[in-house]
Tab-separated table of C-alpha atoms (C1' of nucleotides) in Angstrom:
chain	number	residue	atom	x	y	z
A	1167	MET	CA	-22.142	3.857	-5.423
A	1168	GLU	CA	-20.803	0.840	-7.151
A	1169	ILE	CA	-22.746	-2.344	-6.363
A	1170	LEU	CA	-21.996	-5.756	-7.403
A	1171	ILE	CA	-24.826	-8.237	-7.352
A	1172	VAL	CA	-23.908	-11.972	-7.407
A	1173	GLU	CA	-27.115	-14.050	-7.772
A	1174	ASP	CA	-28.079	-16.651	-10.175
A	1175	GLU	CA	-31.845	-15.986	-9.933
A	1176	GLU	CA	-31.998	-13.398	-12.815
A	1177	ARG	CA	-35.559	-12.132	-11.580
A	1178	ILE	CA	-34.097	-11.073	-8.215
A	1179	ALA	CA	-30.792	-9.711	-9.572
A	1180	ASN	CA	-32.539	-7.615	-12.145
A	1181	THR	CA	-35.121	-6.196	-9.654
A	1182	LEU	CA	-32.210	-5.309	-7.317
A	1183	LYS	CA	-30.311	-3.789	-10.285
A	1184	LYS	CA	-33.210	-1.475	-11.448
A	1185	ASN	CA	-33.917	-0.331	-8.024
A	1186	PHE	CA	-30.293	0.598	-7.428
A	1187	ILE	CA	-30.124	2.391	-10.659
A	1188	LYS	CA	-33.314	4.362	-9.924
A	1189	GLU	CA	-31.614	5.541	-6.703
A	1190	GLY	CA	-28.783	6.834	-8.679
A	1191	HIS	CA	-26.180	4.015	-8.161
A	1192	HIS	CA	-24.327	1.831	-10.582
A	1193	ALA	CA	-25.037	-1.903	-10.372
A	1194	VAL	CA	-23.343	-4.967	-12.013
A	1195	VAL	CA	-24.896	-8.350	-12.059
A	1196	ALA	CA	-22.755	-11.567	-12.014
A	1197	LEU	CA	-24.745	-14.814	-12.475
A	1198	ASN	CA	-22.175	-17.046	-10.762
A	1199	GLY	CA	-18.918	-16.910	-8.718
A	1200	GLU	CA	-16.564	-16.972	-11.559
A	1201	ASP	CA	-18.366	-14.122	-13.346
A	1202	ALA	CA	-18.139	-12.271	-10.181
A	1203	ILE	CA	-14.393	-12.545	-10.099
A	1204	GLU	CA	-14.163	-11.632	-13.427
A	1205	SER	CA	-16.110	-8.404	-12.870
A	1206	MET	CA	-13.907	-7.571	-9.974
A	1207	GLN	CA	-10.654	-7.494	-12.213
A	1208	GLY	CA	-9.895	-3.821	-12.613
A	1209	SER	CA	-13.052	-2.547	-11.281
A	1210	HIS	CA	-13.868	-1.260	-7.856
A	1211	PHE	CA	-16.920	-2.045	-5.980
A	1212	ASP	CA	-18.218	-0.364	-2.812
A	1213	ILE	CA	-20.363	-3.279	-1.667
A	1214	ILE	CA	-21.093	-6.810	-2.849
A	1215	LEU	CA	-24.477	-8.482	-2.525
A	1216	LEU	CA	-23.783	-12.220	-2.725
A	1217	ASP	CA	-26.100	-15.080	-2.948
A	1218	TRP	CA	-25.413	-17.965	-0.644
A	1219	ARG	CA	-26.438	-20.695	-3.067
A	1220	LEU	CA	-24.672	-20.187	-6.345
A	1221	PRO	CA	-23.747	-22.643	-9.281
A	1222	LYS	CA	-20.197	-23.973	-9.152
A	1223	LEU	CA	-18.476	-21.727	-6.467
A	1224	THR	CA	-20.795	-21.062	-3.551
A	1225	GLY	CA	-21.288	-17.648	-1.996
A	1226	LEU	CA	-19.285	-18.820	1.050
A	1227	GLU	CA	-16.362	-20.035	-0.980
A	1228	LEU	CA	-16.403	-16.890	-3.047
A	1229	CYS	CA	-16.450	-14.860	0.152
A	1230	LYS	CA	-13.400	-16.998	1.731
A	1231	LYS	CA	-11.589	-16.607	-1.615
A	1232	LEU	CA	-11.976	-12.833	-1.743
A	1233	ARG	CA	-10.977	-12.426	1.937
A	1234	SER	CA	-8.038	-14.703	1.534
A	1235	THR	CA	-6.735	-12.550	-1.066
A	1236	GLY	CA	-6.750	-9.281	0.801
A	1237	ASN	CA	-10.037	-7.979	-0.745
A	1238	ASP	CA	-12.061	-6.337	1.894
A	1239	THR	CA	-15.063	-5.070	0.034
A	1240	PRO	CA	-18.041	-5.101	2.415
A	1241	ILE	CA	-20.050	-8.367	1.622
A	1242	ILE	CA	-23.742	-8.944	2.490
A	1243	LEU	CA	-24.855	-12.505	1.902
A	1244	LEU	CA	-28.283	-13.191	0.671
A	1245	THR	CA	-29.633	-16.478	2.079
A	1246	ALA	CA	-32.873	-18.431	1.846
A	1247	LEU	CA	-32.220	-20.208	5.204
A	1248	ASN	CA	-32.571	-18.663	8.582
A	1249	ASP	CA	-30.636	-21.007	10.686
A	1250	ILE	CA	-28.039	-20.034	13.242
A	1251	GLN	CA	-25.315	-22.055	11.477
A	1252	ASN	CA	-25.577	-19.879	8.445
A	1253	LYS	CA	-24.809	-16.756	10.464
A	1254	VAL	CA	-21.909	-18.024	12.186
A	1255	ASP	CA	-20.444	-19.689	8.900
A	1256	ALA	CA	-21.179	-16.276	7.117
A	1257	LEU	CA	-19.412	-14.099	9.625
A	1258	GLU	CA	-16.411	-16.532	9.824
A	1259	ALA	CA	-16.129	-16.698	6.074
A	1260	GLY	CA	-15.565	-12.817	6.297
A	1261	ALA	CA	-19.120	-11.525	5.380
A	1262	ASP	CA	-20.114	-8.282	7.031
A	1263	ASP	CA	-23.914	-9.103	7.222
A	1264	TYR	CA	-26.631	-11.241	5.791
A	1265	ILE	CA	-30.270	-10.821	4.628
A	1266	THR	CA	-32.654	-13.800	4.621
A	1267	LYS	CA	-34.976	-14.180	1.549
A	1268	PRO	CA	-37.511	-12.959	0.707
A	1269	PHE	CA	-36.556	-9.523	1.519
A	1270	SER	CA	-37.923	-6.028	0.659
A	1271	PHE	CA	-35.584	-3.547	-1.346
A	1272	GLU	CA	-35.952	-1.167	1.764
A	1273	GLU	CA	-34.269	-3.882	4.002
A	1274	VAL	CA	-31.482	-4.332	1.552
A	1275	THR	CA	-30.730	-0.522	1.478
A	1276	ALA	CA	-30.989	-0.253	5.318
A	1277	ARG	CA	-28.405	-3.174	5.672
A	1278	ILE	CA	-25.958	-1.735	3.111
A	1279	ASN	CA	-26.203	1.652	4.926
A	1280	ALA	CA	-25.417	-0.119	8.314
A	1281	VAL	CA	-22.610	-2.053	6.747
A	1282	LEU	CA	-21.174	0.921	5.058
A	1283	ARG	CA	-21.347	2.985	8.090
A	1284	ARG	CA	-19.289	0.368	10.013
A	1285	TYR	CA	-16.837	-0.264	7.100
A	1286	LYS	CA	-16.027	3.361	6.591
A	1287	ALA	CA	-14.720	3.509	10.157
A	1288	THR	CA	-11.865	1.198	9.146
A	1289	ILE	CA	-11.377	2.394	5.556
A	1290	LYS	CA	-7.701	3.003	4.659
A	1291	LYS	CA	-7.977	6.470	3.679
A	1292	ILE	CA	-6.694	9.585	5.633
A	1293	PRO	CA	-8.525	12.684	5.148
A	1294	PHE	CA	-6.871	16.062	5.201
A	1295	GLY	CA	-8.490	19.240	3.983
A	1296	GLU	CA	-10.535	18.491	0.928
A	1297	MET	CA	-8.390	15.582	0.015
A	1298	ASN	CA	-7.737	11.945	1.018
A	1299	LEU	CA	-4.523	9.926	1.058
A	1300	ASN	CA	-5.465	6.452	-0.101
A	1301	LEU	CA	-3.154	4.105	1.584
A	1302	ILE	CA	-3.803	1.191	-0.516
A	1303	ASP	CA	-3.201	2.863	-4.048
A	1304	ARG	CA	-0.826	5.274	-2.577
A	1305	THR	CA	-2.667	8.287	-4.273
A	1306	VAL	CA	-4.205	11.326	-3.261
A	1307	GLU	CA	-7.787	11.696	-4.143
A	1308	HIS	CA	-9.529	15.208	-4.663
A	1309	GLU	CA	-12.882	15.913	-6.173
A	1310	ASN	CA	-12.657	12.537	-8.145
A	1311	LYS	CA	-9.477	13.380	-9.455
A	1312	LEU	CA	-6.160	11.293	-8.689
A	1313	ILE	CA	-2.806	12.487	-7.939
A	1314	LYS	CA	-0.101	9.971	-8.190
A	1315	LEU	CA	2.700	10.110	-5.612
A	1316	SER	CA	6.178	8.510	-5.785
A	1317	ALA	CA	7.229	6.311	-3.069
A	1318	ARG	CA	9.155	8.809	-1.311
A	1319	GLU	CA	6.451	11.480	-1.619
A	1320	PHE	CA	3.872	8.965	-0.284
A	1321	GLU	CA	5.972	8.094	2.767
A	1322	LEU	CA	6.598	11.823	3.454
A	1323	LEU	CA	3.076	12.834	3.201
A	1324	LYS	CA	1.987	9.933	5.386
A	1325	TYR	CA	4.539	11.026	7.965
A	1326	PHE	CA	3.412	14.460	7.812
A	1327	LEU	CA	-0.267	13.424	8.387
A	1328	PHE	CA	0.769	11.244	11.332
A	1329	ASN	CA	2.490	14.163	12.890
A	1330	LYS	CA	0.049	16.974	11.698
A	1331	GLY	CA	-0.216	19.833	14.061
A	1332	THR	CA	3.247	19.468	15.491
A	1333	ILE	CA	6.492	20.859	14.263
A	1334	ILE	CA	8.804	18.248	13.103
A	1335	ASN	CA	12.594	18.908	12.521
A	1336	LYS	CA	14.543	17.507	9.654
A	1337	GLU	CA	16.686	15.241	11.618
A	1338	LYS	CA	13.491	13.258	12.569
A	1339	ILE	CA	12.104	13.403	9.054
A	1340	CYS	CA	15.602	12.113	7.943
A	1341	LYS	CA	15.525	9.273	10.501
A	1342	ASP	CA	11.934	8.107	10.067
A	1343	VAL	CA	11.310	8.708	6.244
A	1344	TRP	CA	14.661	8.040	4.789
A	1345	ASN	CA	15.980	5.664	7.484
A	1346	PHE	CA	19.308	7.611	7.600
A	1347	ASP	CA	20.664	7.707	11.085
A	1348	PHE	CA	23.103	10.490	10.133
A	1349	SER	CA	22.048	13.794	9.244
A	1350	PRO	CA	21.296	14.559	5.546
A	1351	MET	CA	24.373	15.983	3.818
A	1352	THR	CA	22.393	17.339	0.991
A	1353	ASN	CA	18.863	18.873	0.767
A	1354	VAL	CA	16.989	15.914	-0.468
A	1355	ILE	CA	14.206	16.778	2.147
A	1356	GLU	CA	13.645	20.284	1.023
A	1357	VAL	CA	13.517	19.009	-2.516
A	1358	THR	CA	10.917	16.330	-1.850
A	1359	VAL	CA	8.873	18.782	0.378
A	1360	LYS	CA	8.926	21.069	-2.752
A	1361	ASN	CA	7.670	18.497	-5.107
A	1362	LEU	CA	5.022	17.308	-2.670
A	1363	ARG	CA	3.921	20.847	-2.153
A	1364	LYS	CA	3.738	21.376	-5.942
A	1365	LYS	CA	1.477	18.166	-6.233
A	1366	LEU	CA	-0.873	19.064	-3.431
A	1367	GLU	CA	-1.129	22.763	-4.034
A	1368	THR	CA	-1.613	22.487	-7.687
A	1369	GLU	CA	-4.675	20.656	-7.036
A	1370	ALA	CA	-6.180	22.142	-3.887
A	1371	ASN	CA	-5.684	25.847	-3.617
A	1372	CYS	CA	-4.167	26.001	-0.146
A	1373	SER	CA	-0.843	25.120	1.458
A	1374	PHE	CA	-0.688	22.360	3.894
A	1375	ILE	CA	3.136	22.292	4.652
A	1376	LYS	CA	4.151	25.321	6.606
A	1377	THR	CA	7.917	26.171	7.181
A	1378	ILE	CA	8.895	26.961	10.597
A	1379	TYR	CA	12.169	28.994	10.076
A	1380	GLY	CA	15.112	27.348	11.981
A	1381	GLU	CA	12.863	24.530	13.284
A	1382	GLY	CA	11.409	22.355	10.680
A	1383	TYR	CA	7.942	21.897	9.043
A	1384	LEU	CA	4.379	21.798	10.225
A	1385	PHE	CA	1.604	20.142	8.413
A	1386	LEU	CA	-1.830	21.909	8.877
A	1387	ALA	CA	-5.208	20.633	7.680
A	1388	ASP	CA	-8.839	20.397	9.132
B	196	MET	CA	6.262	-10.259	19.754
B	197	GLU	CA	6.632	-6.328	19.930
B	198	ILE	CA	4.547	-4.840	22.718
B	199	LEU	CA	4.302	-1.149	23.256
B	200	ILE	CA	3.290	-0.285	26.939
B	201	VAL	CA	2.026	3.278	27.501
B	202	GLU	CA	1.540	3.749	31.237
B	203	ASP	CA	2.518	6.479	33.446
B	204	GLU	CA	2.745	4.355	36.509
B	205	GLU	CA	6.288	3.089	36.348
B	206	ARG	CA	5.651	0.313	38.798
B	207	ILE	CA	2.836	-1.320	36.750
B	208	ALA	CA	4.808	-0.610	33.352
B	209	ASN	CA	7.916	-2.383	34.604
B	210	THR	CA	6.062	-5.343	36.054
B	211	LEU	CA	4.485	-5.835	32.601
B	212	LYS	CA	7.614	-5.405	30.780
B	213	LYS	CA	9.482	-7.795	32.894
B	214	ASN	CA	6.759	-10.535	32.508
B	215	PHE	CA	6.661	-9.990	28.732
B	216	ILE	CA	10.394	-10.372	28.434
B	217	LYS	CA	10.231	-13.599	30.514
B	218	GLU	CA	7.900	-14.859	27.990
B	219	GLY	CA	10.096	-14.105	25.137
B	220	HIS	CA	8.601	-10.965	23.823
B	221	HIS	CA	10.025	-7.555	23.229
B	222	ALA	CA	8.565	-4.667	25.295
B	223	VAL	CA	8.940	-0.939	25.263
B	224	VAL	CA	7.544	1.411	27.934
B	225	ALA	CA	6.390	4.988	27.129
B	226	LEU	CA	5.375	7.055	30.046
B	227	ASN	CA	3.147	9.363	28.183
B	228	GLY	CA	1.237	9.894	24.936
B	229	GLU	CA	3.960	12.003	23.325
B	230	ASP	CA	6.709	9.288	24.224
B	231	ALA	CA	4.341	6.629	22.731
B	232	ILE	CA	4.176	8.436	19.339
B	233	GLU	CA	7.800	9.046	19.602
B	234	SER	CA	8.445	5.231	20.081
B	235	MET	CA	6.173	4.419	17.142
B	236	GLN	CA	8.128	6.286	14.567
B	237	GLY	CA	9.991	3.917	12.374
B	238	SER	CA	9.249	0.940	14.765
B	239	HIS	CA	6.618	-1.601	14.359
B	240	PHE	CA	4.452	-3.068	17.351
B	241	ASP	CA	2.128	-5.950	17.373
B	242	ILE	CA	0.098	-4.634	20.055
B	243	ILE	CA	-0.232	-1.515	22.313
B	244	LEU	CA	-1.324	-1.548	26.067
B	245	LEU	CA	-2.566	1.816	26.671
B	246	ASP	CA	-3.382	3.476	29.810
B	247	TRP	CA	-6.596	5.400	30.005
B	248	ARG	CA	-5.386	8.121	32.129
B	249	LEU	CA	-2.069	9.627	30.976
B	250	PRO	CA	-0.481	12.979	31.597
B	251	LYS	CA	-0.972	15.415	28.662
B	252	LEU	CA	-2.405	13.374	26.072
B	253	THR	CA	-5.212	10.885	27.399
B	254	GLY	CA	-5.167	7.220	26.218
B	255	LEU	CA	-8.468	7.953	24.456
B	256	GLU	CA	-6.953	10.861	22.622
B	257	LEU	CA	-3.930	8.854	21.654
B	258	CYS	CA	-6.074	6.055	20.538
B	259	LYS	CA	-8.192	8.329	18.192
B	260	LYS	CA	-5.070	10.012	16.889
B	261	LEU	CA	-3.486	6.733	15.813
B	262	ARG	CA	-6.665	5.495	14.069
B	263	SER	CA	-7.184	8.774	12.480
B	264	THR	CA	-3.871	8.498	10.770
B	265	GLY	CA	-4.240	5.030	9.391
B	266	ASN	CA	-2.519	2.980	12.132
B	267	ASP	CA	-4.464	0.042	12.969
B	268	THR	CA	-2.251	-1.743	15.418
B	269	PRO	CA	-4.422	-3.609	18.128
B	270	ILE	CA	-4.949	-1.371	21.129
B	271	ILE	CA	-5.998	-2.792	24.548
B	272	LEU	CA	-6.948	-0.011	26.946
B	273	LEU	CA	-5.965	-0.323	30.720
B	274	THR	CA	-8.685	1.383	32.761
B	275	ALA	CA	-9.228	1.820	36.479
B	276	LEU	CA	-12.900	2.522	36.183
B	277	ASN	CA	-15.481	-0.133	35.231
B	278	ASP	CA	-18.432	1.961	34.120
B	279	ILE	CA	-20.189	1.387	30.818
B	280	GLN	CA	-19.474	4.765	29.450
B	281	ASN	CA	-15.827	3.839	29.449
B	282	LYS	CA	-16.286	0.753	27.221
B	283	VAL	CA	-18.344	2.447	24.701
B	284	ASP	CA	-15.908	5.441	24.601
B	285	ALA	CA	-13.042	3.053	24.238
B	286	LEU	CA	-14.529	1.049	21.343
B	287	GLU	CA	-15.710	4.099	19.682
B	288	ALA	CA	-12.247	5.706	19.784
B	289	GLY	CA	-10.803	2.589	18.102
B	290	ALA	CA	-9.608	0.317	20.822
B	291	ASP	CA	-9.805	-3.323	20.546
B	292	ASP	CA	-10.495	-4.350	24.028
B	293	TYR	CA	-9.951	-3.052	27.554
B	294	ILE	CA	-8.999	-4.355	30.777
B	295	THR	CA	-9.990	-2.936	34.162
B	296	LYS	CA	-7.317	-2.543	36.977
B	297	PRO	CA	-6.303	-4.158	39.059
B	298	PHE	CA	-5.442	-7.101	36.598
B	299	SER	CA	-3.294	-10.221	36.771
B	300	PHE	CA	-0.620	-10.940	34.078
B	301	GLU	CA	-2.607	-13.910	33.084
B	302	GLU	CA	-5.590	-11.757	32.312
B	303	VAL	CA	-3.486	-9.500	30.058
B	304	THR	CA	-1.951	-12.292	27.959
B	305	ALA	CA	-5.313	-13.866	27.641
B	306	ARG	CA	-6.772	-10.513	26.280
B	307	ILE	CA	-3.821	-9.993	24.066
B	308	ASN	CA	-4.261	-13.433	22.515
B	309	ALA	CA	-7.954	-12.828	22.025
B	310	VAL	CA	-7.390	-9.585	20.325
B	311	LEU	CA	-4.604	-10.947	18.146
B	312	ARG	CA	-6.733	-13.754	16.941
B	313	ARG	CA	-9.407	-11.437	15.715
B	314	TYR	CA	-6.935	-8.868	14.459
B	315	LYS	CA	-5.075	-11.427	12.375
B	316	ALA	CA	-8.280	-12.353	10.476
B	317	THR	CA	-8.235	-8.850	9.060
B	318	ILE	CA	-4.459	-8.323	8.629
B	319	LYS	CA	-3.275	-6.966	5.319
B	320	LYS	CA	-0.879	-9.942	4.418
B	321	ILE	CA	-1.420	-12.588	1.789
B	322	PRO	CA	0.181	-15.870	2.500
B	323	PHE	CA	1.553	-18.129	-0.301
B	324	GLY	CA	3.914	-21.049	0.161
B	325	GLU	CA	6.349	-20.068	2.935
B	326	MET	CA	5.884	-16.456	2.065
B	327	ASN	CA	3.652	-13.494	2.686
B	328	LEU	CA	2.956	-10.489	0.464
B	329	ASN	CA	2.683	-7.577	2.593
B	330	LEU	CA	0.002	-5.215	1.119
B	331	ILE	CA	1.072	-2.154	3.090
B	332	ASP	CA	4.908	-2.126	2.676
B	333	ARG	CA	4.482	-3.951	-0.752
B	334	THR	CA	7.267	-6.386	0.109
B	335	VAL	CA	7.482	-10.119	0.348
B	336	GLU	CA	8.289	-11.502	3.603
B	337	HIS	CA	10.169	-14.749	3.931
B	338	GLU	CA	11.933	-16.016	7.090
B	339	ASN	CA	12.443	-12.648	8.459
B	340	LYS	CA	13.934	-11.378	5.143
B	341	LEU	CA	12.401	-8.691	3.002
B	342	ILE	CA	12.164	-8.843	-0.855
B	343	LYS	CA	11.445	-5.391	-2.207
B	344	LEU	CA	9.102	-5.324	-5.211
B	345	SER	CA	8.791	-2.740	-7.851
B	346	ALA	CA	5.295	-1.183	-8.351
B	347	ARG	CA	4.710	-3.495	-11.410
B	348	GLU	CA	6.008	-6.467	-9.731
B	349	PHE	CA	3.749	-5.857	-6.821
B	350	GLU	CA	0.588	-5.435	-8.835
B	351	LEU	CA	1.403	-8.593	-10.846
B	352	LEU	CA	2.013	-10.675	-8.019
B	353	LYS	CA	-1.100	-9.464	-6.167
B	354	TYR	CA	-2.975	-10.508	-9.487
B	355	PHE	CA	-1.436	-13.871	-9.468
B	356	LEU	CA	-2.488	-14.525	-5.918
B	357	PHE	CA	-5.940	-13.372	-6.436
B	358	ASN	CA	-6.316	-15.704	-9.384
B	359	LYS	CA	-4.164	-18.607	-8.007
B	360	GLY	CA	-5.173	-21.947	-9.184
B	361	THR	CA	-6.668	-20.906	-12.316
B	362	ILE	CA	-4.867	-20.217	-15.754
B	363	ILE	CA	-4.712	-16.598	-16.833
B	364	ASN	CA	-4.034	-15.643	-20.242
B	365	LYS	CA	-1.896	-12.654	-21.195
B	366	GLU	CA	-4.618	-10.453	-22.613
B	367	LYS	CA	-6.215	-10.480	-19.150
B	368	ILE	CA	-2.937	-9.686	-17.515
B	369	CYS	CA	-2.494	-6.893	-19.942
B	370	LYS	CA	-5.865	-5.478	-19.255
B	371	ASP	CA	-5.979	-5.909	-15.420
B	372	VAL	CA	-2.454	-5.317	-14.594
B	373	TRP	CA	-1.216	-2.854	-17.188
B	374	ASN	CA	-4.474	-1.278	-17.877
B	375	PHE	CA	-3.991	-1.725	-21.649
B	376	ASP	CA	-7.181	-2.521	-23.519
B	377	PHE	CA	-5.115	-3.446	-26.719
B	378	SER	CA	-2.968	-6.626	-26.559
B	379	PRO	CA	0.703	-6.006	-25.774
B	380	MET	CA	2.953	-5.256	-28.792
B	381	THR	CA	5.948	-6.334	-26.908
B	382	ASN	CA	6.690	-8.936	-24.302
B	383	VAL	CA	6.593	-6.716	-21.271
B	384	ILE	CA	4.545	-9.275	-19.413
B	385	GLU	CA	7.161	-12.133	-19.943
B	386	VAL	CA	9.910	-9.847	-18.880
B	387	THR	CA	8.075	-8.875	-15.723
B	388	VAL	CA	7.195	-12.345	-15.130
B	389	LYS	CA	10.817	-13.268	-15.465
B	390	ASN	CA	12.031	-10.635	-12.954
B	391	LEU	CA	9.270	-11.644	-10.371
B	392	ARG	CA	10.251	-15.276	-10.728
B	393	LYS	CA	13.888	-14.449	-10.041
B	394	LYS	CA	13.054	-12.269	-6.998
B	395	LEU	CA	10.727	-15.072	-5.442
B	396	GLU	CA	12.674	-18.247	-6.530
B	397	THR	CA	16.038	-16.923	-5.442
B	398	GLU	CA	14.623	-16.700	-1.973
B	399	ALA	CA	12.282	-19.684	-1.689
B	400	ASN	CA	13.497	-22.880	-3.414
B	401	CYS	CA	10.457	-23.441	-5.513
B	402	SER	CA	8.557	-22.154	-8.396
B	403	PHE	CA	5.253	-20.631	-8.084
B	404	ILE	CA	4.479	-19.192	-11.600
B	405	LYS	CA	4.061	-22.090	-13.920
B	406	THR	CA	3.748	-21.556	-17.660
B	407	ILE	CA	0.913	-23.230	-19.490
B	408	TYR	CA	2.137	-23.382	-23.115
B	409	GLY	CA	-0.257	-21.386	-25.506
B	410	GLU	CA	-2.574	-20.556	-22.785
B	411	GLY	CA	-0.907	-18.349	-20.135
B	412	TYR	CA	0.342	-18.669	-16.549
B	413	LEU	CA	-0.739	-20.522	-13.591
B	414	PHE	CA	0.171	-19.516	-9.943
B	415	LEU	CA	0.422	-22.445	-7.560
B	416	ALA	CA	1.062	-22.305	-3.989
B	417	ASP	CA	-0.257	-23.883	-0.817
C	1145	DA	C1'	13.763	-35.102	-36.428
C	1146	DA	C1'	12.031	-30.825	-38.351
C	1147	DC	C1'	9.117	-27.006	-38.186
C	1148	DA	C1'	6.343	-23.231	-36.519
C	1149	DA	C1'	4.735	-21.140	-32.697
C	1150	DT	C1'	5.368	-19.712	-28.109
C	1151	DT	C1'	8.078	-18.338	-24.181
C	1152	DA	C1'	12.593	-16.994	-21.723
C	1153	DT	C1'	16.475	-14.306	-21.378
C	1154	DG	C1'	20.223	-10.397	-21.528
C	1155	DA	C1'	20.978	-6.275	-22.645
C	1156	DA	C1'	19.947	-1.738	-24.562
C	1157	DA	C1'	16.808	2.278	-24.548
C	1158	DA	C1'	13.362	4.992	-22.628
C	1159	DA	C1'	11.025	6.884	-18.740
C	1160	DT	C1'	10.673	7.883	-14.159
C	1161	DT	C1'	12.372	8.661	-9.510
C	1162	DT	C1'	15.733	10.081	-6.459
C	1163	DT	C1'	19.639	12.560	-5.203
C	1164	DT	C1'	22.994	16.351	-5.758
C	1165	DC	C1'	24.386	20.834	-6.669
C	1166	DA	C1'	24.617	25.793	-7.602
C	1167	DT	C1'	22.078	29.542	-7.001
C	1168	DC	C1'	18.276	32.405	-5.646
C	1169	DA	C1'	15.021	34.082	-1.790
C	1170	DG	C1'	13.665	34.812	2.723
C	1171	DT	C1'	14.499	35.505	7.851
C	1172	DA	C1'	16.206	36.979	12.209
C	1173	DA	C1'	19.554	39.745	14.446
C	1174	DG	C1'	22.955	43.195	15.189
D	1409	DC	C1'	20.589	48.097	5.940
D	1410	DT	C1'	23.927	44.503	6.329
D	1411	DT	C1'	25.090	40.147	7.456
D	1412	DA	C1'	24.835	35.239	8.231
D	1413	DC	C1'	22.000	31.678	8.179
D	1414	DT	C1'	18.147	28.773	6.571
D	1415	DG	C1'	15.080	27.282	3.181
D	1416	DA	C1'	13.310	27.282	-2.053
D	1417	DT	C1'	14.161	26.215	-6.613
D	1418	DG	C1'	15.476	24.785	-11.368
D	1419	DA	C1'	18.430	21.817	-13.624
D	1420	DA	C1'	21.829	18.296	-13.933
D	1421	DA	C1'	23.505	13.734	-12.419
D	1422	DA	C1'	22.722	9.204	-10.499
D	1423	DA	C1'	19.882	5.447	-9.683
D	1424	DT	C1'	15.998	2.848	-10.485
D	1425	DT	C1'	12.020	1.126	-12.935
D	1426	DT	C1'	9.918	0.087	-17.209
D	1427	DT	C1'	9.695	-1.077	-21.676
D	1428	DT	C1'	11.768	-2.711	-25.976
D	1429	DC	C1'	14.368	-5.730	-28.909
D	1430	DA	C1'	17.028	-9.265	-30.709
D	1431	DT	C1'	18.151	-13.826	-29.923
D	1432	DA	C1'	17.919	-18.211	-27.463
D	1433	DA	C1'	15.402	-22.015	-25.570
D	1434	DT	C1'	11.284	-24.716	-25.159
D	1435	DT	C1'	6.911	-26.871	-26.517
D	1436	DG	C1'	3.618	-29.175	-29.523
D	1437	DT	C1'	2.781	-30.914	-34.086
D	1438	DT	C1'	3.605	-33.028	-38.116
DNA sequence: AACAATTATGAAAAATTTTTCATCAGTAAG
DNA sequence: CTTACTGATGAAAAATTTTTCATAATTGTT
């Protein structure tokens, strides 16, 4: 797991980091809000532990900033205070949970697991077979490999997943994926299906898209 | 507002529909789960009112199905029963709220507003100026017009929005948007900035991307 | 004002995606 | 086993996106 620790007290930050690494995770420390933003460019984190009091940008401000720019990485605020106002502010700023200092490492991992459990219910990935369609990056993930999809392939796969288990005819695909109201004069659909099949089935070793002769396609997975 | 009413009792469905239309919204009625899925292809709804008991596919099943395929339109379940088990099931299936029958129209609108208030906090749109960057469709929305962005333009705009208010130099843009570790040998960045500017500034009549001579770019909005 | 450095721009070139088309393969039914 | 129809495939063509390049415009400095 990739963990970002945003904490100006180096002692606390390093203790957390050591413990996470001991548990087999990967942890990065940022000593202030600006460093944190810096660290997040390009990299992906599964969770952010964020100190409430930070030099320059406060934890609350950073939290708001991240949320306002569409970043929804789970955030746990670390706060020294234990008054109710904090909790309200924290949740309103878009944090997922908070831990009051001093805390034990066990408490931190417990909170992380709880937050991630909740978060995973809303994560923007659609699983099928051994794969996942990542709706944000528009890629298919399989055993830490990434398959890039073109825009059309992405839309078609999303459509198949939405309708998995039911036969869909080409008129509907044409209408819903291509936004054509008239029926396709050519075989664009078949060609796109072919290309999508190749991408998916080169990676996984099974076929998801079944052809129902004279009727359409049927997507099977799980 | 676009409202989908999934309800097999036509009397209730039509009463709701009439009331919504009277309030200036747009409402579509689906009499069963399959019709509902049909209605959702291609169309967008802001909220779904979903009957608990439906012929064929139950409300709960439909709810689960939508959520499992990445659809996160707010759902309010309409249920005749009032036992705790329902509430738990509803929320676990991914519904946002529930209303027990019989209900008044005022109650429905109140619940809708409450759900939408909560939902909007997590919606995947980044506002800037009079515009919105839609992270799902990868378009810019402005006065019910849509501006299509290419993949690079989208990534660059997202990056600008994430870093708005701070000057970002080209080495960082190159690293974070293009994933090049070496500095750009050509002026791809300037060209992409130019094209993005044209798209945004043809539509809105103001300039968002400011050039800081010798330093980089600065995105200003709000 | 003149100069050097930086940025902007139009247009060509390259790469990629999307569509078309001709042809081959598979299916159902007589 | 044919036949007629439906779907699959490779490759060409068209459209779009991305990059490159030459040149023009702008900025800061002397």
